[in-house]
Short mmCIF file of C-alpha atoms in Angstrom, two decimals:
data_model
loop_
_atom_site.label_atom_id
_atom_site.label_comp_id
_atom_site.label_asym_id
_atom_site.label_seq_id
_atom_site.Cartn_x
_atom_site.Cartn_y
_atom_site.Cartn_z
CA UNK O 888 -6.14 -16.04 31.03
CA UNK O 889 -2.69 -16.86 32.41
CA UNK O 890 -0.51 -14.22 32.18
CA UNK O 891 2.73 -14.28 29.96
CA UNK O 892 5.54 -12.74 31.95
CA UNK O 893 7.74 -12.03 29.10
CA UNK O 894 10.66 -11.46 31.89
CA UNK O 895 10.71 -15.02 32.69
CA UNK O 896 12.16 -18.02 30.95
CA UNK O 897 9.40 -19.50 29.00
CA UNK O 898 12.03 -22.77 29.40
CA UNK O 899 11.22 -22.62 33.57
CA UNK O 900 7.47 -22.10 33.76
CA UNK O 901 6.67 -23.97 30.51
CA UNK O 902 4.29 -20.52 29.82
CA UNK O 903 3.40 -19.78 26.21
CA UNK O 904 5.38 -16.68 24.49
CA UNK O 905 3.39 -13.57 23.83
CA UNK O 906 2.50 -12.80 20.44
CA UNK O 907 4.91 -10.45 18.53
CA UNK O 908 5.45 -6.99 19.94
CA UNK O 909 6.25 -5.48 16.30
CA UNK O 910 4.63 -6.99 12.93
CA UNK O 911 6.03 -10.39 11.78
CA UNK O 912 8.83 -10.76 9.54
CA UNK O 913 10.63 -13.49 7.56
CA UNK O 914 13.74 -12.25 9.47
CA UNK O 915 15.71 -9.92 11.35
CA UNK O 916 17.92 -6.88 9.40
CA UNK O 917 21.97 -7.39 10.61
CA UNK O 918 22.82 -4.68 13.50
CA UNK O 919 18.90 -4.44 14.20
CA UNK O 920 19.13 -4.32 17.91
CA UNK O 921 17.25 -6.97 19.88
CA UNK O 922 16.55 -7.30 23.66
CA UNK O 923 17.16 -11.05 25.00
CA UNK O 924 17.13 -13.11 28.07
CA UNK O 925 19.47 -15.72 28.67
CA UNK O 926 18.17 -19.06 29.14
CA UNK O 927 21.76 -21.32 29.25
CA UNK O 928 25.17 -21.50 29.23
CA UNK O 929 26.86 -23.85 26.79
CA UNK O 930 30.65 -24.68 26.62
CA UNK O 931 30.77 -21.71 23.76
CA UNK O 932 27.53 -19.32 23.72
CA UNK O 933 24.52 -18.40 25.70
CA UNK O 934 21.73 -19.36 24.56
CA UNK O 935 18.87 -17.07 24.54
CA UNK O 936 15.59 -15.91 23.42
CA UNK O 937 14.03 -12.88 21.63
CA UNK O 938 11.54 -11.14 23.85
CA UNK O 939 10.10 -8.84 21.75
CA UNK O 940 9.61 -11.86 19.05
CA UNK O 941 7.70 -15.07 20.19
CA UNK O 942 10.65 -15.94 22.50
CA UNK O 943 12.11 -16.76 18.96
CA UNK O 944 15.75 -18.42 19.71
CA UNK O 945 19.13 -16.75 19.39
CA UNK O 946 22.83 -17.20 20.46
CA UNK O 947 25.42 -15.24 22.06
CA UNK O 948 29.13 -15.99 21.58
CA UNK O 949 31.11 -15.52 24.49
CA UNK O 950 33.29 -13.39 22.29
CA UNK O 951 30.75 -10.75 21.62
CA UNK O 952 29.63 -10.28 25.66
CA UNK O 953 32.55 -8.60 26.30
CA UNK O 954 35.81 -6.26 24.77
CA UNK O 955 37.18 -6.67 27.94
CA UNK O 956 39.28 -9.92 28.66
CA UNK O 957 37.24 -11.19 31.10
CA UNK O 958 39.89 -14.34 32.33
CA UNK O 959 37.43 -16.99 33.00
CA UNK O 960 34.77 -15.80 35.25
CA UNK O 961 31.71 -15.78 32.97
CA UNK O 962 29.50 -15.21 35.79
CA UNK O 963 30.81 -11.66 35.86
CA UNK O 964 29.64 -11.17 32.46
CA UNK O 965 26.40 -13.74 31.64
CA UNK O 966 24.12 -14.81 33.90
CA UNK O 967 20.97 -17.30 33.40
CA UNK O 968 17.82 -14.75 33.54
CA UNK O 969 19.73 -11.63 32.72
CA UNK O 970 18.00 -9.27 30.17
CA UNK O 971 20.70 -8.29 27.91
CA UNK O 972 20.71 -5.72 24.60
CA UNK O 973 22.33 -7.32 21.86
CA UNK O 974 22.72 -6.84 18.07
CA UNK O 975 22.04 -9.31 15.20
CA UNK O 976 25.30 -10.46 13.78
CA UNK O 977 24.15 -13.07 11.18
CA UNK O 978 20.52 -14.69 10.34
CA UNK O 979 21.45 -17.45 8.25
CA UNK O 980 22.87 -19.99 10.66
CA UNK O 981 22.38 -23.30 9.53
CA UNK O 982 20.87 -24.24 13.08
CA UNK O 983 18.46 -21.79 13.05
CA UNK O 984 19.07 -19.47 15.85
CA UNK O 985 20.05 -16.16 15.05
CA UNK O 986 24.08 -15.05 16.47
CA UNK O 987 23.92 -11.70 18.74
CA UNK O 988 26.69 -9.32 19.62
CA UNK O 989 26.37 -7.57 23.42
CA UNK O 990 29.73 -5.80 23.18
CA UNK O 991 28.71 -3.63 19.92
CA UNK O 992 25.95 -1.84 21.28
CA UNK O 993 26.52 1.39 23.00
CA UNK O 994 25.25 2.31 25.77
CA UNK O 995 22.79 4.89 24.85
CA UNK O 996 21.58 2.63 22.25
CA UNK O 997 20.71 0.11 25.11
CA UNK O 998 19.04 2.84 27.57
CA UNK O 999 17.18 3.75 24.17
CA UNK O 1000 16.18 -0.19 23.19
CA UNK O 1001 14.99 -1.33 27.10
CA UNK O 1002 12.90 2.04 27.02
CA UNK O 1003 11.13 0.67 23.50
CA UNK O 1004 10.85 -2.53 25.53
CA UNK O 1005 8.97 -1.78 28.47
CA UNK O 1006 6.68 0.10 26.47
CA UNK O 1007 5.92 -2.87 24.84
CA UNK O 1008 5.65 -4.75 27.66
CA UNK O 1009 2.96 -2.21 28.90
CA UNK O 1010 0.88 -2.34 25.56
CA UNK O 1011 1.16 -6.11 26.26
CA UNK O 1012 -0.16 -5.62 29.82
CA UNK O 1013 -3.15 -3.57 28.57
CA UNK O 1014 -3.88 -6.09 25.51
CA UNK O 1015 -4.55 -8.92 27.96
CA UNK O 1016 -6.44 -7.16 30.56
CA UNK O 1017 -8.50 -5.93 27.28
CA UNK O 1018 -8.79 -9.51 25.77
CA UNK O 1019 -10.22 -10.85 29.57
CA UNK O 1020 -12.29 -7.80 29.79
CA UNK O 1021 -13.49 -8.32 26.36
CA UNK O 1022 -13.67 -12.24 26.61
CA UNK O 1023 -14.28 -13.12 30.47
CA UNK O 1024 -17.48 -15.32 29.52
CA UNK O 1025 -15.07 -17.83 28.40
CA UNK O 1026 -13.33 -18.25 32.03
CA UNK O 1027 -16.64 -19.13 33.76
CA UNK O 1028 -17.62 -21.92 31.53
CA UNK O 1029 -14.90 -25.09 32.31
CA UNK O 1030 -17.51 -27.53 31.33
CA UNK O 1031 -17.50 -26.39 27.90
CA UNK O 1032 -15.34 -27.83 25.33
CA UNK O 1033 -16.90 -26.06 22.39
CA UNK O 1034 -16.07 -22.56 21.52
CA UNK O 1035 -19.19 -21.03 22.37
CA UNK O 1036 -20.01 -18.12 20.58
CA UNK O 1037 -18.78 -14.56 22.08
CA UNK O 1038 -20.93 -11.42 23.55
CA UNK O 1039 -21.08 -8.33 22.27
CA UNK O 1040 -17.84 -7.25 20.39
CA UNK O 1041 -16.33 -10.68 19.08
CA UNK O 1042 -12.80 -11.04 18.19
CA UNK O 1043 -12.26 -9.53 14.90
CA UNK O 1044 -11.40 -11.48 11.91
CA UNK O 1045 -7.69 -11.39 11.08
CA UNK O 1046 -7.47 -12.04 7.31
CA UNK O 1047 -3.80 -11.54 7.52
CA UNK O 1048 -1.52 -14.85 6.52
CA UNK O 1049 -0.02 -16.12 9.95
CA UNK O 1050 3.78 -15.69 10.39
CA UNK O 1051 5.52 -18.86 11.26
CA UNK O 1052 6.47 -17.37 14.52
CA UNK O 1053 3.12 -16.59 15.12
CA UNK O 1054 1.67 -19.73 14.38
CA UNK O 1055 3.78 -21.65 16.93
CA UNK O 1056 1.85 -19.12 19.29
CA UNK O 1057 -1.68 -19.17 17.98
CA UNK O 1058 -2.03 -23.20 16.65
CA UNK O 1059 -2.81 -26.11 18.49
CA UNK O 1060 -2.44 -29.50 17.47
CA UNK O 1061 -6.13 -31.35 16.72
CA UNK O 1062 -4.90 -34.57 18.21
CA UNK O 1063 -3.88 -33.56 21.55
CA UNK O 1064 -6.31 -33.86 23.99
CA UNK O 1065 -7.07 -30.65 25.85
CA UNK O 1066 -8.72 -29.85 29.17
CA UNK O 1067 -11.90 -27.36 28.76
CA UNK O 1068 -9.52 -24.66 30.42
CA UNK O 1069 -6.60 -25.12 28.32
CA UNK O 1070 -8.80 -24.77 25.18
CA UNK O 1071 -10.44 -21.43 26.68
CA UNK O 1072 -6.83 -20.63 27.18
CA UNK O 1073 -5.84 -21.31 23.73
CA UNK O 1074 -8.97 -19.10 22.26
CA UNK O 1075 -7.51 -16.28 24.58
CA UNK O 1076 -4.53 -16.52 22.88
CA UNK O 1077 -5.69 -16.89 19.77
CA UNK O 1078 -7.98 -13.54 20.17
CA UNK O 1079 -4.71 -11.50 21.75
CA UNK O 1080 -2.91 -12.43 18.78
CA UNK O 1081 -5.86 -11.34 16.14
CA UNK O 1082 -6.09 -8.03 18.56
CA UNK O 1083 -2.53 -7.47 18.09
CA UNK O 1084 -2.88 -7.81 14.24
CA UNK O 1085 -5.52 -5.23 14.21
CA UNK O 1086 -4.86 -3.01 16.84
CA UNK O 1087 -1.47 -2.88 17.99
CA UNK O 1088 0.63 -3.27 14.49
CA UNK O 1089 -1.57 -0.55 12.59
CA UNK O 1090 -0.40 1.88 15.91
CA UNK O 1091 3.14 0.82 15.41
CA UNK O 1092 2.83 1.97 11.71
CA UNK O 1093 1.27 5.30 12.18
CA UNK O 1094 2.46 6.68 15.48
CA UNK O 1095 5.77 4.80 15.39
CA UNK O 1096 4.67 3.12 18.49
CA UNK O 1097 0.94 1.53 19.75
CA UNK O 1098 2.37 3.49 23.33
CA UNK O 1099 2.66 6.58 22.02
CA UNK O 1100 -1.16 6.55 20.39
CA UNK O 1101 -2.73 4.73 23.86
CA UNK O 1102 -0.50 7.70 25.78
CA UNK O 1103 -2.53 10.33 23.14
CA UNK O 1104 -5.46 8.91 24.15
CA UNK O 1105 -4.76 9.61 27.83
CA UNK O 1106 -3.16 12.89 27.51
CA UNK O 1107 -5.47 14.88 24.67
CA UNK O 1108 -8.99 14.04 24.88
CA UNK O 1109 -8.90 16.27 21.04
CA UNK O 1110 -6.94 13.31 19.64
CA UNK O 1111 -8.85 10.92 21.10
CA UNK O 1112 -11.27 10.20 18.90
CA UNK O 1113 -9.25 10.50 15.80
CA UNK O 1114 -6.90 7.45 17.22
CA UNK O 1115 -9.44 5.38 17.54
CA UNK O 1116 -11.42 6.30 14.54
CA UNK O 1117 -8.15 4.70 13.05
CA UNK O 1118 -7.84 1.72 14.46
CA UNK O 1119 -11.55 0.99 14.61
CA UNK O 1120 -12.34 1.63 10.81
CA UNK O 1121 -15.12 -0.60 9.85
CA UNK O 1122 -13.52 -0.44 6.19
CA UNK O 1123 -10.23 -2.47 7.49
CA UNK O 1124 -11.02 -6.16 6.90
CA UNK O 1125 -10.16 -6.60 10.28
CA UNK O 1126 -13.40 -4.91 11.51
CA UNK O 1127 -15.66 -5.14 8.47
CA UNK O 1128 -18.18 -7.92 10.26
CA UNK O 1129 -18.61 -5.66 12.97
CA UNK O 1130 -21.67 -3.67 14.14
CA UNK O 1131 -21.20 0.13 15.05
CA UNK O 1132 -22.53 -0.86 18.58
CA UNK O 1133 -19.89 -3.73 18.58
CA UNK O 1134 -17.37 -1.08 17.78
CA UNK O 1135 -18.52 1.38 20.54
CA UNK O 1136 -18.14 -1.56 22.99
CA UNK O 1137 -14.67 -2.31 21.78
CA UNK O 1138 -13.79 1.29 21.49
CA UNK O 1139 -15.07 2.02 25.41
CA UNK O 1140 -13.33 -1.46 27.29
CA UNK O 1141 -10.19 -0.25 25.53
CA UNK O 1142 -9.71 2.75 26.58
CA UNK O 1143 -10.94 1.89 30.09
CA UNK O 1144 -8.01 -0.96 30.25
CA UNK O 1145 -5.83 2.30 28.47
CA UNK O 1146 -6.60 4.06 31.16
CA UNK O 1147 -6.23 1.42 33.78
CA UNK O 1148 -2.64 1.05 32.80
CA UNK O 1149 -1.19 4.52 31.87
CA UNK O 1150 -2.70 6.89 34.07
CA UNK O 1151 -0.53 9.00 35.61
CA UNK O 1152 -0.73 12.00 37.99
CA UNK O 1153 -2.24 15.11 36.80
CA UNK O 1154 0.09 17.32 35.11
CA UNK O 1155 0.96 21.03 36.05
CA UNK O 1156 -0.13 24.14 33.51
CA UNK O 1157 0.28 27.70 34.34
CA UNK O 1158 0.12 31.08 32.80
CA UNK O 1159 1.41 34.54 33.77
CA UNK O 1160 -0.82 37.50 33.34
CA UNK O 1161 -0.39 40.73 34.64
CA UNK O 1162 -3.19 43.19 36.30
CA UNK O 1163 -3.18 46.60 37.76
CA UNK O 1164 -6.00 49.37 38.49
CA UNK O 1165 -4.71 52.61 39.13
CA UNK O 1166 -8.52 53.85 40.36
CA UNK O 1167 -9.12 55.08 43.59
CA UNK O 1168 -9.53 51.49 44.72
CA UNK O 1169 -7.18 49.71 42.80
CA UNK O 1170 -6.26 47.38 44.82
CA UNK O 1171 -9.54 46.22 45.60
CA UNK O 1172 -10.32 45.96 42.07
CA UNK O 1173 -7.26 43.78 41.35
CA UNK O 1174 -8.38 41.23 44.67
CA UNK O 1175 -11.41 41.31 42.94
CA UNK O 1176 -10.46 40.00 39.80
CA UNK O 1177 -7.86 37.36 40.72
CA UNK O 1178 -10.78 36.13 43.12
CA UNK O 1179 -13.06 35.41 40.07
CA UNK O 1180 -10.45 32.94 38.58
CA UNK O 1181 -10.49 31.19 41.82
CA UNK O 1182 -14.11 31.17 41.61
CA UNK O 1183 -13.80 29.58 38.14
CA UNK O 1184 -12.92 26.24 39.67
CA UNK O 1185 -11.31 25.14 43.36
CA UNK O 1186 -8.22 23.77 41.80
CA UNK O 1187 -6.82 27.22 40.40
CA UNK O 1188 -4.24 28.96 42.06
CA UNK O 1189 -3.13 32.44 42.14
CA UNK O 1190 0.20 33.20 43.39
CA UNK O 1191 2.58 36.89 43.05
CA UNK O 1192 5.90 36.99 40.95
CA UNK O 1193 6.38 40.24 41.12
CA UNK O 1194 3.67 43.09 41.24
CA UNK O 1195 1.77 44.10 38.56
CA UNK O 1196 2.63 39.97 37.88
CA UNK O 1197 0.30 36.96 38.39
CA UNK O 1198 0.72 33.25 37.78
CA UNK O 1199 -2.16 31.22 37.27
CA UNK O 1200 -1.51 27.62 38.21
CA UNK O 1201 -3.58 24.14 37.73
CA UNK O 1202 -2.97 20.74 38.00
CA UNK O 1203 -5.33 18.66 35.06
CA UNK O 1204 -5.05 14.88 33.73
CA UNK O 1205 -5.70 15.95 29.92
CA UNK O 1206 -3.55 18.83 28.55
CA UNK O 1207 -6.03 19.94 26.65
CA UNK O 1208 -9.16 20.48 29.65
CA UNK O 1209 -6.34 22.36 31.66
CA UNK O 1210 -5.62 24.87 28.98
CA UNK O 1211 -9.16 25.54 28.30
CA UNK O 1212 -9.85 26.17 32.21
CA UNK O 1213 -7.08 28.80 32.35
CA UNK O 1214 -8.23 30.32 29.38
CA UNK O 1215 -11.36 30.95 30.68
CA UNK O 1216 -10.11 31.55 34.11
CA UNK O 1217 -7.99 34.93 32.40
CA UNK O 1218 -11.24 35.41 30.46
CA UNK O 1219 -13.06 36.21 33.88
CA UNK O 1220 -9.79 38.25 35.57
CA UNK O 1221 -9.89 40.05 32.09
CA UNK O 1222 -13.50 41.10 32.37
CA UNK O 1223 -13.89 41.86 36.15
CA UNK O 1224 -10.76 44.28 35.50
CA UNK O 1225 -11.46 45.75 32.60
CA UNK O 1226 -14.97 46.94 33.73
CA UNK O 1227 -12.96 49.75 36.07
CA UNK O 1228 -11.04 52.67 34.52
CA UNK O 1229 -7.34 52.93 34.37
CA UNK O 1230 -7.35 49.45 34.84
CA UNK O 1231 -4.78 47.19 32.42
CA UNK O 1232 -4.99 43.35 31.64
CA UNK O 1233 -2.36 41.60 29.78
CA UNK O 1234 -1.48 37.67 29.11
CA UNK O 1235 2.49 37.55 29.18
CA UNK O 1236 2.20 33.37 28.95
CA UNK O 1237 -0.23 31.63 27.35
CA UNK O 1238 -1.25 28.60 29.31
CA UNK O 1239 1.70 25.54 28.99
CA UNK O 1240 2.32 22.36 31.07
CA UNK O 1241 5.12 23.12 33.96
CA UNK O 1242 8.19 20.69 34.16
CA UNK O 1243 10.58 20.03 37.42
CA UNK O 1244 12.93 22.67 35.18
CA UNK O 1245 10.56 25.82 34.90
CA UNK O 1246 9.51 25.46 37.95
CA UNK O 1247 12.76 25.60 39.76
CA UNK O 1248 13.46 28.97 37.23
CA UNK O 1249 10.47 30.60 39.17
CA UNK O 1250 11.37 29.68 42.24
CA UNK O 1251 15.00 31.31 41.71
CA UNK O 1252 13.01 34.38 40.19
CA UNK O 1253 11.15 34.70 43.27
CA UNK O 1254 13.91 34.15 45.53
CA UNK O 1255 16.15 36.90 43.69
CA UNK O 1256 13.22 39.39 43.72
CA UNK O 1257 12.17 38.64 47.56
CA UNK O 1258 15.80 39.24 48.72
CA UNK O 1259 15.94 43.00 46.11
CA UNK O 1260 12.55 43.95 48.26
CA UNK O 1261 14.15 42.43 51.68
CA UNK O 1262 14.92 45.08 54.18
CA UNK O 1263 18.25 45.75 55.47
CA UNK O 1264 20.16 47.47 58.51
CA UNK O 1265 20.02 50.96 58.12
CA UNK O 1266 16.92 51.18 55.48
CA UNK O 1267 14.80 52.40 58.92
CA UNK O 1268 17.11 55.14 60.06
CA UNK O 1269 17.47 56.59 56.45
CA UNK O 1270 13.30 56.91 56.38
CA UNK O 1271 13.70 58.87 59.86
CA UNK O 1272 16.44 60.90 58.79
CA UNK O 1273 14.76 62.01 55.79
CA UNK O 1274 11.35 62.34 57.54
CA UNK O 1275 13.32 64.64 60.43
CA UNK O 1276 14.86 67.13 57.69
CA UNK O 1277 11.22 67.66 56.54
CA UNK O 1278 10.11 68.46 59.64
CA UNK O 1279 13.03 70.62 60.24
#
């Protein structure tokens, strides 16, 4: 399956637009904001297209780029290729395209619209590497004009009515005549747009955004389940004609193409804990127990804040598995220390994922409490002065 860059000009590569990033509508709300990319330059607009809608047409005045004069040189301003956020001025044009404003759009509001983007982008990314993961038979047959029938976990049946701007995407016309890999092509596209319909709109509506669920499903292995139990309800119509082994197949090549795409390095949980013995060998007893959370698992480390004061520190891809290895990692400190008298255990942080910000407040904690303990000039002469009037 041929790629669809959507940050190219489907006017220079002659690519089909993606399917939709959002669910189909008859039209766009006025001051919705849009992301575009400028295809031309006319005498008295740009004209552009809608990335996160089919490549759907649109228009920007030179009057709304700008509410600075800009004297002529509308290369400062507009350039052919440029990815621009813009705001919907009016939708009933009589040519069709819909008019944009650039120059009403703050600028948080356009660091806050490109971030929606490329998350769409991604969930695009992982939808086509799931539809050729999915649907790869069809690439090694092109000798085969029919459609021949798919392996295990088929498309699913969209009973949905097809948006205008989705059938410009998804139709083909029956008298054209089409290579064998152009019409494998066109059933590619015609199963990411059915997967989109079933998968990546119901997302949108419950988690706000299909990123934010395939993130979940990275992050917390307890929500997991739930997510996909969701999308993959054998009561939507979407999925009704589907076996629970079909399902299962669907449910494990998406999350491995999830995965693929979104995972990141492992984050950082810690907890603070603090642990003294005041036996006759205390501090024995307190090595002792900091070495059984060590023993727990290799990746656990124990560093000092400030005596009786332990942090307990991990690094784990799901949230969820690192809390429950620190928990059990105090549960072992807990019950090696416990086990000698006037001995004292206490959890003064429950395990939490670490951020750039905490840790730089520990390492100023530490800092401020290493320099208090630091020895100065005259510290050794006071000892000796002391330890001579004793003699004395």
């Amino acid at each position: 399956m041929n790629r669809t860059d959507t940050g190219s000009a489907p006017v220079a590569n002659g690519t089909s637009p993606p399917p939709p990033f959002y669910p189909p509508r008859t039209t766009l709300h006025e001051g919705e904001i849009v992301v575009v990319q400028v295809v031309s330059l006319n005498t008295y607009y740009a004209h552009c297209i809608l990335l996160e809608y089919s490549h759907a047409p649109a228009r920007i005045l030179y009057s709304e780029l700008s509410k600075r004069n800009f004297g002529g040189a509308l290369s400062k301003l507009c350039k052919v290729g440029s990815r621009e956020c813009c705001c919907v001025l009016s939708t009933s044009d009589p040519s069709g395209e819909l008019n944009l404003s650039r120059k009403r759009v703050p600028r948080e509001v356009q660091q806050q619209a490109l971030q929606k983007y490329q998350k769409s982008r991604m969930v695009l990314r992982i939808m086509e590497d799931f539809v050729e993961e999915m649907h790869s038979k069809l690439k090694d047959r092109p000798q085969q004009k029919e459609q021949a029938p798919l392996g295990q976990g088929g498309a699913p049946s969209s009973h949905a009515s097809a948006h205008p701007s989705t059938q410009s995407y998804t139709s083909s016309s029956a008298s054209d005549e089409t290579t064998p890999q152009t019409s494998d092509l066109k059933v590619l596209r015609n199963y990411l747009q059915q997967y989109f319909t079933n998968i990546v709109y119901p997302c949108h509506a419950l988690y706000g955004h299909c990123w934010v669920a395939f993130k979940m499903c990275i992050t917390d292995s307890t929500k997991r389940e739930s997510i996909f139990a969701t999308i993959l309800n054998p009561q939507k119509p979407g999925w009704r004609d589907h076996t629970t082994n079909q399902l299962a197949h669907i449910k494990s090549v998406l999350f491995q193409c999830i995965k693929r795409r979104l995972k990141t390095r492992p984050t950082k949980m810690r907890c603070h804990i603090e642990v003294s013995s005041f036996s006759e060998n205390g501090i024995d007893n307190v090595k002792e127990a900091l070495l059984k959370a060590q023993n727990c698992d290799s990746d656990i480390q124990v560093n000092l804040i400030a005596h009786p004061v332990f942090a307990l520190t991990c690094f784990a891809e799901d949230v969820h598995e690192g809390r429950k290895l620190l928990i059990h990692a105090m549960q072992c400190v807990k019950a090696c220390i416990m086990q000698y008298a006037h001995s004292k255990f206490k959890c003064l942080q429950p395990p939490n994922r670490v951020d750039s910000r905490m840790d730089n407040t520990l390492n100023i904690i530490m800092q401020q409490l290493e320099s208090e303990n630091k020895e100065v000039d005259g510290d050794h002469e006071e000892e000796e002065a002391i330890e001579f009037e004793l003699v004395a």
